[in-house]
Short mmCIF file of C-alpha atoms and ligand atoms in Angstrom, two decimals:
data_model
loop_
_atom_site.label_atom_id
_atom_site.label_comp_id
_atom_site.label_asym_id
_atom_site.label_seq_id
_atom_site.Cartn_x
_atom_site.Cartn_y
_atom_site.Cartn_z
CA MET S 238 -30.50 7.44 4.45
CA THR S 239 -28.90 5.35 1.96
CA ARG S 240 -25.38 3.91 2.31
CA LYS S 241 -22.75 5.03 0.08
CA SER S 242 -19.97 2.40 0.24
CA ALA S 243 -16.31 3.13 -0.82
CA PHE S 244 -16.42 -0.33 -2.45
CA CYS S 245 -18.67 -1.73 -4.90
CA SER S 246 -20.68 -4.89 -4.05
CA GLN S 247 -20.64 -6.16 -7.44
CA TYR S 248 -17.00 -6.26 -7.88
CA SER S 249 -14.81 -9.06 -6.52
CA TRP S 250 -11.99 -9.00 -3.96
CA PHE S 251 -8.22 -9.72 -4.96
CA LYS S 252 -5.60 -10.08 -2.36
CA GLY S 253 -2.06 -9.05 -3.24
CA ASN S 254 1.37 -7.66 -2.54
CA LEU S 255 2.63 -4.75 -4.75
CA HIS S 256 6.17 -5.12 -3.70
CA CYS S 257 8.82 -8.22 -3.64
CA HIS S 258 11.97 -9.28 -5.01
CA SER S 259 13.27 -12.27 -6.46
CA THR S 260 16.77 -13.72 -7.73
CA TYR S 261 16.69 -10.91 -10.33
CA SER S 262 17.45 -8.42 -7.62
CA ASP S 263 18.53 -9.34 -3.92
CA GLY S 264 15.64 -11.85 -3.06
CA LYS S 265 16.29 -15.59 -2.40
CA LEU S 266 13.87 -17.50 -4.61
CA ALA S 267 13.26 -17.47 -8.42
CA PRO S 268 10.13 -15.54 -9.63
CA HIS S 269 8.36 -18.73 -10.21
CA GLU S 270 9.08 -20.01 -6.55
CA VAL S 271 7.91 -16.60 -5.40
CA ILE S 272 4.61 -16.91 -7.24
CA GLU S 273 3.99 -20.52 -5.98
CA LEU S 274 4.72 -19.13 -2.57
CA TYR S 275 2.08 -16.52 -2.62
CA ARG S 276 -0.42 -18.51 -4.63
CA ARG S 277 -0.20 -21.46 -1.98
CA ASN S 278 -1.03 -18.78 0.83
CA GLY S 279 -3.95 -17.56 -0.94
CA TRP S 280 -2.77 -14.38 -2.82
CA ASP S 281 -4.22 -13.57 -6.22
CA PHE S 282 -1.68 -11.15 -7.47
CA LEU S 283 1.99 -9.73 -6.84
CA ALA S 284 4.28 -7.33 -8.21
CA PHE S 285 7.99 -7.97 -8.48
CA ALA S 286 9.78 -4.74 -7.59
CA GLU S 287 13.40 -5.62 -8.59
CA HIS S 288 16.13 -2.68 -7.47
CA GLU S 289 16.81 -0.82 -10.64
CA LEU S 290 15.32 -3.35 -13.12
CA TYR S 291 12.03 -3.49 -14.83
CA SER S 292 10.17 -6.59 -15.15
CA ASN S 293 6.90 -7.83 -16.55
CA TRP S 294 6.42 -11.51 -16.14
CA GLU S 295 3.06 -11.87 -18.07
CA ASP S 296 4.03 -15.36 -19.12
CA LEU S 297 3.94 -16.36 -15.46
CA SER S 298 0.33 -15.17 -15.10
CA ASP S 299 -2.82 -17.24 -15.54
CA ALA S 300 -6.68 -16.86 -15.18
CA SER S 301 -5.97 -17.40 -11.15
CA PHE S 302 -3.04 -15.57 -10.43
CA LEU S 303 -1.80 -12.27 -11.82
CA VAL S 304 1.71 -10.78 -11.91
CA LEU S 305 1.86 -7.17 -12.43
CA PRO S 306 4.82 -5.25 -14.16
CA GLY S 307 6.99 -3.38 -11.78
CA VAL S 308 10.17 -1.88 -10.57
CA GLU S 309 11.77 -0.38 -7.39
CA VAL S 310 13.66 2.71 -8.14
CA GLU S 311 16.20 4.17 -5.74
CA VAL S 312 17.12 7.83 -5.20
CA ASP S 313 20.19 8.27 -3.06
CA VAL S 314 20.71 11.01 -0.44
CA PRO S 315 24.22 10.29 0.32
CA LYS S 316 24.87 13.34 2.34
CA PHE S 317 22.25 12.32 5.16
CA GLY S 318 22.34 8.62 4.97
CA ARG S 319 18.92 8.59 3.94
CA CYS S 320 17.28 7.29 0.66
CA HIS S 321 14.13 7.47 -1.26
CA HIS S 322 12.76 4.43 -2.77
CA LEU S 323 9.91 4.19 -5.25
CA VAL S 324 7.87 1.33 -6.61
CA GLY S 325 6.35 1.64 -9.81
CA ILE S 326 3.50 -0.54 -11.01
CA HIS S 327 2.48 -0.41 -14.67
CA THR S 328 -1.15 0.31 -15.33
CA SER S 329 -1.73 -1.57 -18.51
CA GLY S 330 1.01 -4.03 -19.02
CA GLN S 331 1.23 -2.74 -22.64
CA GLY S 332 4.68 -1.66 -23.28
CA ALA S 333 5.87 -2.39 -20.09
CA ARG S 334 9.73 -3.17 -20.08
CA HIS S 335 11.08 -6.72 -19.30
CA LEU S 336 14.55 -7.21 -17.73
CA GLU S 337 15.81 -3.69 -18.58
CA ASN S 338 17.69 -1.55 -16.14
CA SER S 339 16.24 1.68 -14.86
CA PRO S 340 18.85 4.30 -14.91
CA PRO S 341 19.74 5.75 -11.37
CA VAL S 342 18.08 8.94 -10.39
CA ASP S 343 20.43 11.55 -9.01
CA MET S 344 19.37 13.21 -5.93
CA ASP S 345 20.19 16.64 -6.74
CA GLY S 346 18.91 18.31 -3.99
CA MET S 347 15.46 17.29 -3.29
CA VAL S 348 14.58 17.33 -6.85
CA GLY S 349 15.61 13.63 -7.51
CA ALA S 350 12.64 11.93 -5.71
CA GLN S 351 10.21 14.00 -7.64
CA ARG S 352 12.04 13.21 -10.74
CA GLY S 353 11.76 9.59 -9.90
CA ILE S 354 8.00 9.97 -9.52
CA ASP S 355 7.76 11.82 -12.71
CA ARG S 356 9.60 9.37 -14.84
CA LEU S 357 7.50 6.38 -13.31
CA CYS S 358 4.40 8.32 -14.27
CA SER S 359 5.60 9.24 -17.62
CA GLU S 360 6.21 5.46 -18.49
CA GLY S 361 2.72 4.61 -17.54
CA TYR S 362 3.63 3.33 -13.89
CA LEU S 363 1.60 4.10 -10.65
CA ALA S 364 4.19 5.41 -8.12
CA ILE S 365 4.28 4.33 -4.71
CA TYR S 366 6.44 5.80 -1.95
CA CYS S 367 8.28 2.88 -0.04
CA HIS S 368 9.13 2.52 3.82
CA PRO S 369 9.59 5.89 4.82
CA LEU S 370 10.66 4.77 8.45
CA TRP S 371 13.22 2.28 7.12
CA SER S 372 14.37 5.09 5.00
CA ARG S 373 14.75 7.55 7.88
CA VAL S 374 13.10 10.17 5.86
CA GLU S 375 11.87 13.40 7.84
CA TRP S 376 8.76 15.11 6.84
CA GLU S 377 10.62 17.89 5.13
CA ASP S 378 12.28 15.36 2.84
CA ILE S 379 9.02 14.47 1.18
CA SER S 380 6.63 17.02 1.96
CA GLU S 381 6.97 18.66 -1.31
CA LEU S 382 6.59 15.56 -3.32
CA ARG S 383 3.35 15.39 -5.66
CA GLY S 384 1.97 13.09 -8.21
CA PHE S 385 2.49 9.68 -6.54
CA ASN S 386 -0.40 7.45 -5.86
CA ALA S 387 0.32 5.89 -2.77
CA ILE S 388 2.76 5.38 0.27
CA GLU S 389 3.59 2.41 2.21
CA ILE S 390 2.04 2.52 5.67
CA TYR S 391 3.06 -1.08 6.33
CA ASN S 392 6.22 -2.82 5.04
CA HIS S 393 6.47 -6.44 6.44
CA GLY S 394 10.04 -6.98 5.47
CA CYS S 395 11.16 -3.87 7.12
CA GLU S 396 8.97 -4.58 10.20
CA VAL S 397 10.58 -8.14 10.44
CA GLU S 398 14.06 -7.14 9.84
CA SER S 399 14.27 -3.88 12.06
CA HIS S 400 10.85 -2.86 13.50
CA THR S 401 10.98 -0.15 10.89
CA GLY S 402 7.80 -1.16 8.84
CA ILE S 403 4.87 0.77 10.29
CA HIS S 404 4.62 4.53 9.69
CA LEU S 405 1.41 6.57 9.18
CA GLY S 406 2.51 10.17 10.30
CA HIS S 407 3.74 10.99 6.96
CA TRP S 408 0.82 9.65 5.26
CA ASP S 409 -1.42 11.79 7.58
CA SER S 410 0.51 14.66 7.12
CA PHE S 411 -0.37 14.51 3.49
CA LEU S 412 -4.08 13.97 4.04
CA ARG S 413 -4.22 16.92 6.29
CA ARG S 414 -3.02 19.17 3.61
CA GLY S 415 -5.87 17.66 1.30
CA ILE S 416 -3.44 15.78 -0.80
CA VAL S 417 -5.26 12.61 -1.80
CA LEU S 418 -2.67 9.62 -1.38
CA TRP S 419 -3.46 6.09 -0.86
CA GLY S 420 -1.98 3.87 1.99
CA VAL S 421 -0.68 0.45 1.21
CA ALA S 422 0.48 -2.55 3.14
CA VAL S 423 3.24 -4.56 1.37
CA ASP S 424 5.65 -7.45 2.07
CA ASP S 425 8.78 -6.11 0.31
CA SER S 426 9.98 -9.84 0.72
CA HIS S 427 13.44 -11.12 -0.08
CA GLN S 428 12.67 -14.68 1.33
CA TRP S 429 15.82 -14.85 3.36
CA ILE S 430 13.97 -14.45 6.41
CA GLU S 431 10.17 -14.82 7.00
CA ASP S 432 9.21 -11.58 5.69
CA TYR S 433 6.45 -12.83 3.24
CA CYS S 434 2.58 -12.87 3.41
CA GLY S 435 2.32 -10.45 6.21
CA GLY S 436 1.05 -7.21 4.61
CA TRP S 437 -1.21 -6.87 1.79
CA ILE S 438 -4.12 -5.08 0.04
CA MET S 439 -7.48 -6.22 -0.92
CA VAL S 440 -8.38 -4.74 -3.93
CA ASN S 441 -12.14 -4.47 -4.94
CA ALA S 442 -12.18 -4.79 -8.66
CA PRO S 443 -14.44 -6.41 -11.58
CA ARG S 444 -11.74 -8.59 -12.90
CA LEU S 445 -8.17 -9.83 -12.21
CA THR S 446 -6.44 -8.05 -14.82
CA VAL S 447 -3.44 -5.63 -14.83
CA HIS S 448 -5.90 -2.79 -16.17
CA ASP S 449 -8.78 -3.50 -13.51
CA LEU S 450 -6.27 -3.92 -10.60
CA THR S 451 -4.41 -0.70 -11.23
CA ALA S 452 -7.55 1.30 -11.95
CA ALA S 453 -9.02 0.19 -8.59
CA ILE S 454 -5.55 0.78 -6.91
CA ALA S 455 -5.38 4.53 -8.41
CA ALA S 456 -9.02 5.18 -7.51
CA GLY S 457 -8.17 3.78 -3.79
CA ARG S 458 -10.87 1.07 -4.19
CA PHE S 459 -8.79 -1.13 -1.81
CA TYR S 460 -7.83 -1.60 1.87
CA SER S 461 -4.64 -2.69 3.42
CA SER S 462 -4.24 -5.49 6.08
CA THR S 463 -1.93 -7.49 8.28
CA GLY S 464 -4.85 -9.61 9.49
CA PRO S 465 -8.46 -8.28 9.81
CA THR S 466 -10.88 -8.31 6.95
CA ILE S 467 -13.21 -5.16 6.13
CA ALA S 468 -16.39 -6.06 4.73
CA ASP S 469 -17.65 -2.62 4.14
CA PHE S 470 -16.90 1.18 4.92
CA GLY S 471 -18.55 4.18 3.73
CA LEU S 472 -21.14 6.99 4.65
CA ASP S 473 -24.63 6.65 5.74
CA GLY S 474 -25.75 10.31 5.54
CA ASP S 475 -23.40 12.21 8.06
CA THR S 476 -22.60 8.78 9.70
CA VAL S 477 -19.48 6.95 8.79
CA TYR S 478 -19.52 3.11 9.24
CA VAL S 479 -17.21 0.15 9.20
CA GLU S 480 -18.16 -3.56 9.02
CA CYS S 481 -15.27 -5.84 9.58
CA SER S 482 -14.06 -9.35 10.90
CA PRO S 483 -14.06 -9.57 14.98
CA ALA S 484 -12.04 -6.90 16.11
CA ARG S 485 -11.00 -5.71 19.77
CA ALA S 486 -11.01 -2.04 18.50
CA ILE S 487 -12.24 -0.06 15.59
CA HIS S 488 -10.66 3.27 15.13
CA ILE S 489 -12.29 6.10 13.28
CA VAL S 490 -9.74 8.75 12.27
CA THR S 491 -10.79 12.26 11.22
CA TYR S 492 -9.19 15.61 10.76
CA GLU S 493 -9.31 18.27 12.11
CA GLU S 494 -11.95 16.73 14.53
CA LYS S 495 -10.30 13.86 16.37
CA GLY S 496 -12.54 10.97 15.39
CA ARG S 497 -13.38 8.15 17.83
CA SER S 498 -12.02 4.73 19.01
CA HIS S 499 -14.61 2.03 19.78
CA TYR S 500 -13.70 -0.84 21.83
CA ALA S 501 -14.77 -4.48 22.56
CA PRO S 502 -15.78 -5.20 25.98
CA PRO S 503 -13.20 -7.58 27.74
CA GLY S 504 -13.37 -11.09 26.22
CA GLU S 505 -15.51 -9.92 23.36
CA SER S 506 -15.24 -8.39 20.05
CA ILE S 507 -16.99 -6.08 17.70
CA SER S 508 -17.51 -6.18 13.99
CA TYR S 509 -19.09 -3.00 13.46
CA ALA S 510 -18.82 0.81 14.39
CA SER S 511 -20.02 3.93 13.36
CA HIS S 512 -19.38 7.62 14.01
CA SER S 513 -21.45 10.71 13.57
CA LEU S 514 -19.55 13.37 11.62
CA ARG S 515 -19.69 17.02 12.68
CA GLY S 516 -19.70 18.05 8.96
CA ASP S 517 -16.30 20.22 8.83
CA GLU S 518 -14.15 17.01 8.70
CA LEU S 519 -11.71 17.02 5.98
CA PHE S 520 -11.39 13.28 5.65
CA VAL S 521 -12.26 10.13 7.54
CA ARG S 522 -10.58 6.76 7.65
CA ALA S 523 -10.57 3.68 9.86
CA GLU S 524 -8.58 1.31 11.49
CA VAL S 525 -9.30 -2.20 12.61
CA VAL S 526 -7.42 -4.02 15.36
CA ASP S 527 -8.03 -7.95 16.03
CA SER S 528 -7.32 -9.69 19.15
CA GLN S 529 -3.54 -10.52 17.98
CA GLY S 530 -2.99 -7.02 17.35
CA ARG S 531 -3.03 -7.34 13.71
CA ILE S 532 -4.33 -4.24 11.85
CA ALA S 533 -6.58 -3.11 8.68
CA TRP S 534 -6.51 0.21 7.26
CA THR S 535 -9.07 1.73 5.09
CA ASN S 536 -8.03 4.51 2.75
CA PRO S 537 -9.50 7.95 3.56
CA ILE S 538 -12.87 9.39 2.23
CA PHE S 539 -12.41 13.03 1.56
CA LEU S 540 -15.56 14.96 2.71
ZN1 LIG O 831 13.34 -0.50 -0.77
ZN1 LIG O 832 12.03 -3.56 -2.04
#
């Protein structure tokens, strides 16, 4: 059997954060200071997602560090005390607005969040649904939403602030309905507390450019992490395999079949797991947990 990897071995890996703030909204540090913080810690790219403000700091990018044009849009649900936040990442940089306000989106029943997604998409942005647990949205609040590219499954800022950062339930609910949606780990850092460099994505792309990175993100050619590294994930005939940094557990998640968890013997670690598929699974994805409890998540492969 020949392996069919979810990644391309000729491409490079780029580490980045799709969601952070600066003094241009409610962050503590100026954009160049945020960039320096991430560069120093080994990141290759980040996106400023200022509240209701488009930014495109292309002048602050160079050959080794890329700033993606971004924005964070809020759609209020005042009646319920819930909210929808959406991050937009521009896919080319061409025509991306800089320091222009994003007009507020009316909730208008449940229509508003879809209107926010549609507006971002029509303006050339990938749309990411943010921190569903922090926003306290129920499944019925978002189940009808379509056309967005990803949902935050880990938001480090929310996790550090109020243990509301990790949530996979809504993501899996979309996947079980056959809706292709990627899961992203982000920082949402504001730098007032230690809410940076805790959740990231590793993007498998040819070059560090806005186009190549966002094309890879749109195609799901990345994984999310708070620590572990995933070297490979894919199919070998009817077997799914994962290669990763030393782990205490590797979980293979499938639907409607239940998948399988693999554990290292006490005091040891594992860096490979495989699982024979039955053939009628809708999708398969994997989670890797290291000895400190940090997690990496692959995107799903739809079968
Ligand atoms: Zn937010
Ligand atoms: Zn934010």
